[in-house]
PQR file of N, CA, C, O and H, with PARSE charges and radii, in Angstrom:
ATOM      1  N   MET A   1    -186.720  55.726-116.932 -0.4000 1.5000
ATOM      2  CA  MET A   1    -185.523  55.158-117.365 -0.0000 2.0000
ATOM      3  C   MET A   1    -184.577  55.106-116.001  0.5500 1.7000
ATOM      4  O   MET A   1    -184.643  55.948-115.106 -0.5500 1.4000
ATOM      5  N   ASN A   2    -183.740  54.032-116.009 -0.4000 1.5000
ATOM      6  CA  ASN A   2    -182.749  54.019-114.769 -0.0000 2.0000
ATOM      7  C   ASN A   2    -181.410  54.510-115.291  0.5500 1.7000
ATOM      8  O   ASN A   2    -181.247  54.791-116.478 -0.5500 1.4000
ATOM      9  H   ASN A   2    -183.687  53.348-116.736  0.4000 1.0000
ATOM     10  N   GLU A   3    -180.456  54.607-114.372 -0.4000 1.5000
ATOM     11  CA  GLU A   3    -179.212  55.303-114.705 -0.0000 2.0000
ATOM     12  C   GLU A   3    -178.455  54.511-115.904  0.5500 1.7000
ATOM     13  O   GLU A   3    -177.864  55.111-116.802 -0.5500 1.4000
ATOM     14  H   GLU A   3    -180.588  54.379-113.407  0.4000 1.0000
ATOM     15  N   ALA A   4    -178.539  53.096-115.820 -0.4000 1.5000
ATOM     16  CA  ALA A   4    -177.912  52.470-116.961 -0.0000 2.0000
ATOM     17  C   ALA A   4    -178.425  52.749-118.295  0.5500 1.7000
ATOM     18  O   ALA A   4    -177.669  52.795-119.265 -0.5500 1.4000
ATOM     19  H   ALA A   4    -179.019  52.608-115.091  0.4000 1.0000
ATOM     20  N   GLU A   5    -179.776  52.951-118.386 -0.4000 1.5000
ATOM     21  CA  GLU A   5    -180.355  53.398-119.644 -0.0000 2.0000
ATOM     22  C   GLU A   5    -179.997  54.784-120.136  0.5500 1.7000
ATOM     23  O   GLU A   5    -179.779  55.033-121.321 -0.5500 1.4000
ATOM     24  H   GLU A   5    -180.390  52.914-117.598  0.4000 1.0000
ATOM     25  N   TYR A   6    -179.947  55.737-119.086 -0.4000 1.5000
ATOM     26  CA  TYR A   6    -179.522  57.062-119.498 -0.0000 2.0000
ATOM     27  C   TYR A   6    -178.024  57.007-119.923  0.5500 1.7000
ATOM     28  O   TYR A   6    -177.649  57.711-120.862 -0.5500 1.4000
ATOM     29  H   TYR A   6    -180.125  55.535-118.123  0.4000 1.0000
ATOM     30  N   LEU A   7    -177.192  56.227-119.289 -0.4000 1.5000
ATOM     31  CA  LEU A   7    -175.838  56.163-119.649 -0.0000 2.0000
ATOM     32  C   LEU A   7    -175.645  55.593-121.124  0.5500 1.7000
ATOM     33  O   LEU A   7    -174.747  55.992-121.865 -0.5500 1.4000
ATOM     34  H   LEU A   7    -177.497  55.656-118.527  0.4000 1.0000
ATOM     35  N   GLN A   8    -176.584  54.613-121.478 -0.4000 1.5000
ATOM     36  CA  GLN A   8    -176.540  54.143-122.866 -0.0000 2.0000
ATOM     37  C   GLN A   8    -176.992  55.154-123.790  0.5500 1.7000
ATOM     38  O   GLN A   8    -176.378  55.270-124.851 -0.5500 1.4000
ATOM     39  H   GLN A   8    -177.314  54.290-120.876  0.4000 1.0000
ATOM     40  N   VAL A   9    -178.017  55.933-123.534 -0.4000 1.5000
ATOM     41  CA  VAL A   9    -178.503  56.977-124.401 -0.0000 2.0000
ATOM     42  C   VAL A   9    -177.360  58.020-124.589  0.5500 1.7000
ATOM     43  O   VAL A   9    -177.093  58.484-125.698 -0.5500 1.4000
ATOM     44  H   VAL A   9    -178.516  55.838-122.672  0.4000 1.0000
ATOM     45  N   ILE A  10    -176.713  58.359-123.469 -0.4000 1.5000
ATOM     46  CA  ILE A  10    -175.613  59.435-123.552 -0.0000 2.0000
ATOM     47  C   ILE A  10    -174.516  58.891-124.443  0.5500 1.7000
ATOM     48  O   ILE A  10    -174.042  59.650-125.287 -0.5500 1.4000
ATOM     49  H   ILE A  10    -176.930  57.983-122.568  0.4000 1.0000
ATOM     50  N   GLU A  11    -174.077  57.682-124.340 -0.4000 1.5000
ATOM     51  CA  GLU A  11    -173.081  57.166-125.047 -0.0000 2.0000
ATOM     52  C   GLU A  11    -173.409  57.033-126.610  0.5500 1.7000
ATOM     53  O   GLU A  11    -172.530  57.178-127.460 -0.5500 1.4000
ATOM     54  H   GLU A  11    -174.462  57.065-123.654  0.4000 1.0000
ATOM     55  N   GLU A  12    -174.707  56.752-126.911 -0.4000 1.5000
ATOM     56  CA  GLU A  12    -175.158  56.689-128.295 -0.0000 2.0000
ATOM     57  C   GLU A  12    -175.125  58.157-128.828  0.5500 1.7000
ATOM     58  O   GLU A  12    -174.660  58.440-129.933 -0.5500 1.4000
ATOM     59  H   GLU A  12    -175.420  56.634-126.220  0.4000 1.0000
ATOM     60  N   LEU A  13    -175.628  59.024-128.003 -0.4000 1.5000
ATOM     61  CA  LEU A  13    -175.611  60.429-128.487 -0.0000 2.0000
ATOM     62  C   LEU A  13    -174.157  60.893-128.644  0.5500 1.7000
ATOM     63  O   LEU A  13    -173.888  61.689-129.544 -0.5500 1.4000
ATOM     64  H   LEU A  13    -176.006  58.794-127.107  0.4000 1.0000
ATOM     65  N   ASP A  14    -173.251  60.459-127.855 -0.4000 1.5000
ATOM     66  CA  ASP A  14    -171.855  60.888-128.052 -0.0000 2.0000
ATOM     67  C   ASP A  14    -171.361  60.361-129.380  0.5500 1.7000
ATOM     68  O   ASP A  14    -170.574  61.057-130.021 -0.5500 1.4000
ATOM     69  H   ASP A  14    -173.470  59.812-127.125  0.4000 1.0000
ATOM     70  N   ARG A  15    -171.755  59.196-129.844 -0.4000 1.5000
ATOM     71  CA  ARG A  15    -171.308  58.641-131.130 -0.0000 2.0000
ATOM     72  C   ARG A  15    -171.886  59.459-132.212  0.5500 1.7000
ATOM     73  O   ARG A  15    -171.211  59.745-133.202 -0.5500 1.4000
ATOM     74  H   ARG A  15    -172.394  58.631-129.323  0.4000 1.0000
ATOM     75  N   VAL A  16    -173.184  59.873-132.057 -0.4000 1.5000
ATOM     76  CA  VAL A  16    -173.802  60.716-133.140 -0.0000 2.0000
ATOM     77  C   VAL A  16    -173.009  62.078-133.312  0.5500 1.7000
ATOM     78  O   VAL A  16    -172.733  62.598-134.393 -0.5500 1.4000
ATOM     79  H   VAL A  16    -173.732  59.640-131.253  0.4000 1.0000
ATOM     80  N   ILE A  17    -172.682  62.578-132.011 -0.4000 1.5000
ATOM     81  CA  ILE A  17    -171.954  63.840-131.959 -0.0000 2.0000
ATOM     82  C   ILE A  17    -170.628  63.697-132.707  0.5500 1.7000
ATOM     83  O   ILE A  17    -170.278  64.478-133.593 -0.5500 1.4000
ATOM     84  H   ILE A  17    -172.906  62.155-131.133  0.4000 1.0000
ATOM     85  N   SER A  18    -169.977  62.735-132.325 -0.4000 1.5000
ATOM     86  CA  SER A  18    -168.572  62.399-132.912 -0.0000 2.0000
ATOM     87  C   SER A  18    -168.553  62.250-134.399  0.5500 1.7000
ATOM     88  O   SER A  18    -167.760  62.851-135.124 -0.5500 1.4000
ATOM     89  H   SER A  18    -170.262  62.101-131.606  0.4000 1.0000
ATOM     90  N   ASP A  19    -169.521  61.373-134.837 -0.4000 1.5000
ATOM     91  CA  ASP A  19    -169.750  61.055-136.261 -0.0000 2.0000
ATOM     92  C   ASP A  19    -170.085  62.431-137.052  0.5500 1.7000
ATOM     93  O   ASP A  19    -169.510  62.782-138.082 -0.5500 1.4000
ATOM     94  H   ASP A  19    -170.165  60.885-134.249  0.4000 1.0000
ATOM     95  N   THR A  20    -171.041  63.098-136.441 -0.4000 1.5000
ATOM     96  CA  THR A  20    -171.375  64.324-137.144 -0.0000 2.0000
ATOM     97  C   THR A  20    -170.277  65.342-137.272  0.5500 1.7000
ATOM     98  O   THR A  20    -170.089  65.977-138.309 -0.5500 1.4000
ATOM     99  H   THR A  20    -171.508  62.812-135.605  0.4000 1.0000
ATOM    100  N   ARG A  21    -169.508  65.485-136.106 -0.4000 1.5000
ATOM    101  CA  ARG A  21    -168.365  66.356-136.220 -0.0000 2.0000
ATOM    102  C   ARG A  21    -167.315  66.016-137.328  0.5500 1.7000
ATOM    103  O   ARG A  21    -166.749  66.848-138.037 -0.5500 1.4000
ATOM    104  H   ARG A  21    -169.660  64.969-135.263  0.4000 1.0000
ATOM    105  N   ASP A  22    -167.136  64.592-137.364 -0.4000 1.5000
ATOM    106  CA  ASP A  22    -166.243  64.165-138.374 -0.0000 2.0000
ATOM    107  C   ASP A  22    -166.665  64.368-139.766  0.5500 1.7000
ATOM    108  O   ASP A  22    -165.830  64.600-140.640 -0.5500 1.4000
ATOM    109  H   ASP A  22    -167.595  63.917-136.788  0.4000 1.0000
ATOM    110  N   THR A  23    -168.022  64.285-140.030 -0.4000 1.5000
ATOM    111  CA  THR A  23    -168.596  64.450-141.305 -0.0000 2.0000
ATOM    112  C   THR A  23    -168.497  65.920-141.592  0.5500 1.7000
ATOM    113  O   THR A  23    -168.169  66.284-142.722 -0.5500 1.4000
ATOM    114  H   THR A  23    -168.700  64.096-139.320  0.4000 1.0000
ATOM    115  N   MET A  24    -168.760  66.791-140.641 -0.4000 1.5000
ATOM    116  CA  MET A  24    -168.708  68.220-140.915 -0.0000 2.0000
ATOM    117  C   MET A  24    -167.291  68.636-141.294  0.5500 1.7000
ATOM    118  O   MET A  24    -167.107  69.498-142.153 -0.5500 1.4000
ATOM    119  H   MET A  24    -169.026  66.496-139.724  0.4000 1.0000
ATOM    120  N   ALA A  25    -166.203  67.980-140.607 -0.4000 1.5000
ATOM    121  CA  ALA A  25    -164.911  68.296-140.881 -0.0000 2.0000
ATOM    122  C   ALA A  25    -164.522  67.853-142.340  0.5500 1.7000
ATOM    123  O   ALA A  25    -163.767  68.538-143.030 -0.5500 1.4000
ATOM    124  H   ALA A  25    -166.352  67.280-139.909  0.4000 1.0000
ATOM    125  N   ARG A  26    -165.067  66.698-142.765 -0.4000 1.5000
ATOM    126  CA  ARG A  26    -164.744  66.293-144.058 -0.0000 2.0000
ATOM    127  C   ARG A  26    -165.518  67.188-145.135  0.5500 1.7000
ATOM    128  O   ARG A  26    -165.014  67.415-146.235 -0.5500 1.4000
ATOM    129  H   ARG A  26    -165.681  66.142-142.205  0.4000 1.0000
ATOM    130  N   TYR A  27    -166.670  67.643-144.789 -0.4000 1.5000
ATOM    131  CA  TYR A  27    -167.362  68.660-145.708 -0.0000 2.0000
ATOM    132  C   TYR A  27    -166.506  69.903-145.794  0.5500 1.7000
ATOM    133  O   TYR A  27    -166.227  70.431-146.871 -0.5500 1.4000
ATOM    134  H   TYR A  27    -167.080  67.458-143.896  0.4000 1.0000
ATOM    135  N   GLU A  28    -166.125  70.321-144.692 -0.4000 1.5000
ATOM    136  CA  GLU A  28    -165.234  71.623-144.837 -0.0000 2.0000
ATOM    137  C   GLU A  28    -163.931  71.379-145.509  0.5500 1.7000
ATOM    138  O   GLU A  28    -163.511  72.270-146.247 -0.5500 1.4000
ATOM    139  H   GLU A  28    -166.352  69.892-143.818  0.4000 1.0000
ATOM    140  N   ALA A  29    -163.269  70.347-145.361 -0.4000 1.5000
ATOM    141  CA  ALA A  29    -162.078  70.008-146.113 -0.0000 2.0000
ATOM    142  C   ALA A  29    -162.254  69.872-147.555  0.5500 1.7000
ATOM    143  O   ALA A  29    -161.300  70.113-148.296 -0.5500 1.4000
ATOM    144  H   ALA A  29    -163.610  69.623-144.762  0.4000 1.0000
ATOM    145  N   ALA A  30    -163.324  69.528-147.999 -0.4000 1.5000
ATOM    146  CA  ALA A  30    -163.668  69.238-149.365 -0.0000 2.0000
ATOM    147  C   ALA A  30    -164.284  70.525-149.904  0.5500 1.7000
ATOM    148  O   ALA A  30    -164.562  70.602-151.101 -0.5500 1.4000
ATOM    149  H   ALA A  30    -164.099  69.332-147.397  0.4000 1.0000
ATOM    150  N   GLY A  31    -164.513  71.556-149.054 -0.4000 1.5000
ATOM    151  CA  GLY A  31    -165.268  72.735-149.732 -0.0000 2.0000
ATOM    152  C   GLY A  31    -166.686  72.561-149.808  0.5500 1.7000
ATOM    153  O   GLY A  31    -167.357  73.436-150.356 -0.5500 1.4000
ATOM    154  H   GLY A  31    -164.287  71.493-148.081  0.4000 1.0000
ATOM    155  N   MET A  32    -167.272  71.452-149.287 -0.4000 1.5000
ATOM    156  CA  MET A  32    -168.731  71.146-149.577 -0.0000 2.0000
ATOM    157  C   MET A  32    -169.584  72.029-148.709  0.5500 1.7000
ATOM    158  O   MET A  32    -170.770  72.217-148.980 -0.5500 1.4000
ATOM    159  H   MET A  32    -166.726  70.741-148.842  0.4000 1.0000
ATOM    160  N   ASP A  33    -168.979  72.586-147.642 -0.4000 1.5000
ATOM    161  CA  ASP A  33    -169.910  73.457-146.836 -0.0000 2.0000
ATOM    162  C   ASP A  33    -170.330  74.720-147.664  0.5500 1.7000
ATOM    163  O   ASP A  33    -171.377  75.315-147.406 -0.5500 1.4000
ATOM    164  H   ASP A  33    -168.015  72.433-147.421  0.4000 1.0000
ATOM    165  N   ALA A  34    -169.518  75.094-148.622 -0.4000 1.5000
ATOM    166  CA  ALA A  34    -169.851  76.197-149.400 -0.0000 2.0000
ATOM    167  C   ALA A  34    -170.659  75.775-150.669  0.5500 1.7000
ATOM    168  O   ALA A  34    -171.464  76.537-151.205 -0.5500 1.4000
ATOM    169  H   ALA A  34    -168.668  74.611-148.831  0.4000 1.0000
ATOM    170  N   GLN A  35    -170.394  74.509-151.116 -0.4000 1.5000
ATOM    171  CA  GLN A  35    -171.123  74.117-152.345 -0.0000 2.0000
ATOM    172  C   GLN A  35    -172.466  73.576-152.038  0.5500 1.7000
ATOM    173  O   GLN A  35    -173.388  73.609-152.852 -0.5500 1.4000
ATOM    174  H   GLN A  35    -169.740  73.890-150.681  0.4000 1.0000
ATOM    175  N   MET A  36    -172.563  73.054-150.788 -0.4000 1.5000
ATOM    176  CA  MET A  36    -173.805  72.437-150.430 -0.0000 2.0000
ATOM    177  C   MET A  36    -174.290  72.950-149.077  0.5500 1.7000
ATOM    178  O   MET A  36    -174.424  72.121-148.177 -0.5500 1.4000
ATOM    179  H   MET A  36    -171.814  73.028-150.126  0.4000 1.0000
ATOM    180  N   PRO A  37    -174.570  74.241-148.841 -0.5600 1.5000
ATOM    181  CA  PRO A  37    -174.758  74.887-147.618  0.2800 2.0000
ATOM    182  C   PRO A  37    -176.072  74.245-146.888  0.5500 1.7000
ATOM    183  O   PRO A  37    -176.099  74.087-145.668 -0.5500 1.4000
ATOM    184  N   GLU A  38    -176.987  73.947-147.608 -0.4000 1.5000
ATOM    185  CA  GLU A  38    -178.216  73.380-146.949 -0.0000 2.0000
ATOM    186  C   GLU A  38    -177.927  72.133-146.330  0.5500 1.7000
ATOM    187  O   GLU A  38    -178.448  71.906-145.238 -0.5500 1.4000
ATOM    188  H   GLU A  38    -176.965  74.076-148.599  0.4000 1.0000
ATOM    189  N   ASP A  39    -177.118  71.220-146.897 -0.4000 1.5000
ATOM    190  CA  ASP A  39    -176.754  69.904-146.333 -0.0000 2.0000
ATOM    191  C   ASP A  39    -175.766  70.154-145.210  0.5500 1.7000
ATOM    192  O   ASP A  39    -175.774  69.388-144.247 -0.5500 1.4000
ATOM    193  H   ASP A  39    -176.696  71.404-147.784  0.4000 1.0000
ATOM    194  N   TYR A  40    -174.951  71.128-145.260 -0.4000 1.5000
ATOM    195  CA  TYR A  40    -173.932  71.430-144.060 -0.0000 2.0000
ATOM    196  C   TYR A  40    -174.858  71.930-142.926  0.5500 1.7000
ATOM    197  O   TYR A  40    -174.673  71.469-141.799 -0.5500 1.4000
ATOM    198  H   TYR A  40    -174.944  71.751-146.042  0.4000 1.0000
ATOM    199  N   ASP A  41    -175.767  72.770-143.118 -0.4000 1.5000
ATOM    200  CA  ASP A  41    -176.714  73.265-142.155 -0.0000 2.0000
ATOM    201  C   ASP A  41    -177.537  72.162-141.525  0.5500 1.7000
ATOM    202  O   ASP A  41    -177.806  72.247-140.327 -0.5500 1.4000
ATOM    203  H   ASP A  41    -175.917  73.144-144.033  0.4000 1.0000
ATOM    204  N   LYS A  42    -177.934  71.188-142.204 -0.4000 1.5000
ATOM    205  CA  LYS A  42    -178.621  70.018-141.586 -0.0000 2.0000
ATOM    206  C   LYS A  42    -177.699  69.220-140.751  0.5500 1.7000
ATOM    207  O   LYS A  42    -178.103  68.675-139.723 -0.5500 1.4000
ATOM    208  H   LYS A  42    -177.715  71.118-143.177  0.4000 1.0000
ATOM    209  N   LEU A  43    -176.482  69.132-141.153 -0.4000 1.5000
ATOM    210  CA  LEU A  43    -175.453  68.505-140.218 -0.0000 2.0000
ATOM    211  C   LEU A  43    -175.255  69.159-138.884  0.5500 1.7000
ATOM    212  O   LEU A  43    -175.139  68.551-137.820 -0.5500 1.4000
ATOM    213  H   LEU A  43    -176.155  69.575-141.987  0.4000 1.0000
ATOM    214  N   HIS A  44    -175.227  70.554-139.058 -0.4000 1.5000
ATOM    215  CA  HIS A  44    -175.102  71.339-137.914 -0.0000 2.0000
ATOM    216  C   HIS A  44    -176.375  71.213-136.973  0.5500 1.7000
ATOM    217  O   HIS A  44    -176.237  71.220-135.750 -0.5500 1.4000
ATOM    218  H   HIS A  44    -175.321  71.048-139.922  0.4000 1.0000
ATOM    219  N   GLU A  45    -177.455  71.114-137.501 -0.4000 1.5000
ATOM    220  CA  GLU A  45    -178.710  70.973-136.755 -0.0000 2.0000
ATOM    221  C   GLU A  45    -178.691  69.632-135.962  0.5500 1.7000
ATOM    222  O   GLU A  45    -179.022  69.560-134.778 -0.5500 1.4000
ATOM    223  H   GLU A  45    -177.566  71.109-138.495  0.4000 1.0000
ATOM    224  N   ILE A  46    -178.269  68.557-136.728 -0.4000 1.5000
ATOM    225  CA  ILE A  46    -178.089  67.224-136.141 -0.0000 2.0000
ATOM    226  C   ILE A  46    -177.180  67.264-135.051  0.5500 1.7000
ATOM    227  O   ILE A  46    -177.497  66.688-134.010 -0.5500 1.4000
ATOM    228  H   ILE A  46    -178.000  68.615-137.690  0.4000 1.0000
ATOM    229  N   TYR A  47    -176.110  67.856-135.138 -0.4000 1.5000
ATOM    230  CA  TYR A  47    -175.001  68.116-134.118 -0.0000 2.0000
ATOM    231  C   TYR A  47    -175.599  68.920-132.865  0.5500 1.7000
ATOM    232  O   TYR A  47    -175.462  68.506-131.714 -0.5500 1.4000
ATOM    233  H   TYR A  47    -175.853  68.324-135.983  0.4000 1.0000
ATOM    234  N   ALA A  48    -176.217  70.005-133.161 -0.4000 1.5000
ATOM    235  CA  ALA A  48    -176.752  70.814-132.114 -0.0000 2.0000
ATOM    236  C   ALA A  48    -177.869  70.098-131.312  0.5500 1.7000
ATOM    237  O   ALA A  48    -177.941  70.264-130.095 -0.5500 1.4000
ATOM    238  H   ALA A  48    -176.328  70.341-134.096  0.4000 1.0000
ATOM    239  N   LYS A  49    -178.719  69.323-131.963 -0.4000 1.5000
ATOM    240  CA  LYS A  49    -179.797  68.622-131.334 -0.0000 2.0000
ATOM    241  C   LYS A  49    -179.295  67.507-130.431  0.5500 1.7000
ATOM    242  O   LYS A  49    -179.831  67.268-129.348 -0.5500 1.4000
ATOM    243  H   LYS A  49    -178.660  69.188-132.952  0.4000 1.0000
ATOM    244  N   ALA A  50    -178.197  66.796-130.929 -0.4000 1.5000
ATOM    245  CA  ALA A  50    -177.702  65.649-130.228 -0.0000 2.0000
ATOM    246  C   ALA A  50    -176.890  66.265-128.969  0.5500 1.7000
ATOM    247  O   ALA A  50    -176.847  65.638-127.910 -0.5500 1.4000
ATOM    248  H   ALA A  50    -177.762  66.990-131.808  0.4000 1.0000
ATOM    249  N   VAL A  51    -176.298  67.419-129.111 -0.4000 1.5000
ATOM    250  CA  VAL A  51    -175.558  68.026-127.942 -0.0000 2.0000
ATOM    251  C   VAL A  51    -176.679  68.321-126.892  0.5500 1.7000
ATOM    252  O   VAL A  51    -176.522  67.924-125.737 -0.5500 1.4000
ATOM    253  H   VAL A  51    -176.333  67.928-129.971  0.4000 1.0000
ATOM    254  N   LYS A  52    -177.808  69.006-127.257 -0.4000 1.5000
ATOM    255  CA  LYS A  52    -178.773  69.433-126.412 -0.0000 2.0000
ATOM    256  C   LYS A  52    -179.512  68.260-125.749  0.5500 1.7000
ATOM    257  O   LYS A  52    -179.822  68.365-124.563 -0.5500 1.4000
ATOM    258  H   LYS A  52    -177.935  69.328-128.195  0.4000 1.0000
ATOM    259  N   GLU A  53    -179.797  67.205-126.407 -0.4000 1.5000
ATOM    260  CA  GLU A  53    -180.370  66.074-125.841 -0.0000 2.0000
ATOM    261  C   GLU A  53    -179.479  65.281-124.997  0.5500 1.7000
ATOM    262  O   GLU A  53    -179.975  64.609-124.094 -0.5500 1.4000
ATOM    263  H   GLU A  53    -179.545  67.120-127.371  0.4000 1.0000
ATOM    264  N   GLN A  54    -178.116  65.287-125.210 -0.4000 1.5000
ATOM    265  CA  GLN A  54    -177.208  64.650-124.400 -0.0000 2.0000
ATOM    266  C   GLN A  54    -177.032  65.465-123.014  0.5500 1.7000
ATOM    267  O   GLN A  54    -176.976  64.911-121.916 -0.5500 1.4000
ATOM    268  H   GLN A  54    -177.713  65.834-125.945  0.4000 1.0000
ATOM    269  N   ARG A  55    -176.956  66.824-123.216 -0.4000 1.5000
ATOM    270  CA  ARG A  55    -177.006  67.576-121.951 -0.0000 2.0000
ATOM    271  C   ARG A  55    -178.236  67.295-121.032  0.5500 1.7000
ATOM    272  O   ARG A  55    -178.139  67.061-119.827 -0.5500 1.4000
ATOM    273  H   ARG A  55    -177.001  67.274-124.108  0.4000 1.0000
ATOM    274  N   ALA A  56    -179.424  67.346-121.748 -0.4000 1.5000
ATOM    275  CA  ALA A  56    -180.663  67.159-120.949 -0.0000 2.0000
ATOM    276  C   ALA A  56    -180.578  65.762-120.215  0.5500 1.7000
ATOM    277  O   ALA A  56    -180.871  65.650-119.025 -0.5500 1.4000
ATOM    278  H   ALA A  56    -179.503  67.537-122.727  0.4000 1.0000
ATOM    279  N   CYS A  57    -180.167  64.727-120.981 -0.4000 1.5000
ATOM    280  CA  CYS A  57    -180.085  63.418-120.318 -0.0000 2.0000
ATOM    281  C   CYS A  57    -179.058  63.442-119.147  0.5500 1.7000
ATOM    282  O   CYS A  57    -179.350  62.948-118.058 -0.5500 1.4000
ATOM    283  H   CYS A  57    -179.928  64.818-121.948  0.4000 1.0000
ATOM    284  N   THR A  58    -178.019  63.943-119.354 -0.4000 1.5000
ATOM    285  CA  THR A  58    -177.004  64.083-118.308 -0.0000 2.0000
ATOM    286  C   THR A  58    -177.507  64.844-117.033  0.5500 1.7000
ATOM    287  O   THR A  58    -177.320  64.393-115.903 -0.5500 1.4000
ATOM    288  H   THR A  58    -177.782  64.344-120.239  0.4000 1.0000
ATOM    289  N   LEU A  59    -178.130  65.974-117.270 -0.4000 1.5000
ATOM    290  CA  LEU A  59    -178.766  66.635-116.198 -0.0000 2.0000
ATOM    291  C   LEU A  59    -179.769  65.918-115.523  0.5500 1.7000
ATOM    292  O   LEU A  59    -179.763  65.895-114.292 -0.5500 1.4000
ATOM    293  H   LEU A  59    -178.283  66.340-118.188  0.4000 1.0000
ATOM    294  N   PHE A  60    -180.647  65.318-116.188 -0.4000 1.5000
ATOM    295  CA  PHE A  60    -181.761  64.494-115.577 -0.0000 2.0000
ATOM    296  C   PHE A  60    -181.213  63.383-114.740  0.5500 1.7000
ATOM    297  O   PHE A  60    -181.658  63.137-113.619 -0.5500 1.4000
ATOM    298  H   PHE A  60    -180.652  65.337-117.187  0.4000 1.0000
ATOM    299  N   MET A  61    -180.134  62.645-115.365 -0.4000 1.5000
ATOM    300  CA  MET A  61    -179.536  61.644-114.653 -0.0000 2.0000
ATOM    301  C   MET A  61    -178.835  61.922-113.263  0.5500 1.7000
ATOM    302  O   MET A  61    -178.838  61.173-112.286 -0.5500 1.4000
ATOM    303  H   MET A  61    -179.773  62.845-116.276  0.4000 1.0000
ATOM    304  N   LEU A  62    -178.218  63.191-113.386 -0.4000 1.5000
ATOM    305  CA  LEU A  62    -177.567  63.644-112.138 -0.0000 2.0000
ATOM    306  C   LEU A  62    -178.606  64.078-111.077  0.5500 1.7000
ATOM    307  O   LEU A  62    -178.275  64.293-109.911 -0.5500 1.4000
ATOM    308  H   LEU A  62    -178.216  63.799-114.180  0.4000 1.0000
ATOM    309  N   ASN A  63    -179.797  64.190-111.499 -0.4000 1.5000
ATOM    310  CA  ASN A  63    -180.820  64.376-110.409 -0.0000 2.0000
ATOM    311  C   ASN A  63    -181.649  63.197-109.980  0.5500 1.7000
ATOM    312  O   ASN A  63    -182.630  63.316-109.246 -0.5500 1.4000
ATOM    313  H   ASN A  63    -180.066  64.016-112.447  0.4000 1.0000
ATOM    314  N   LEU A  64    -181.232  62.092-110.448 -0.4000 1.5000
ATOM    315  CA  LEU A  64    -181.856  60.771-109.945 -0.0000 2.0000
ATOM    316  C   LEU A  64    -181.692  60.515-108.600  0.5500 1.7000
ATOM    317  O   LEU A  64    -182.154  59.486-108.107 -0.5500 1.4000
ATOM    318  H   LEU A  64    -180.435  61.996-111.044  0.4000 1.0000
TER
END
């Protein structure tokens, strides 16, 4: 991948991170994190994976 492609992936991951954070906040505000802990945990896994992948892409791009 070239730098432009890495930037596109990083931006898309940023959207996933932002959307997931927003969804988690809505879950918490509605008390759904306690009512549906498995779903909330899945959201947290999506968030953590996206952050990890974004970090890896950023580091790889910086080493190009």
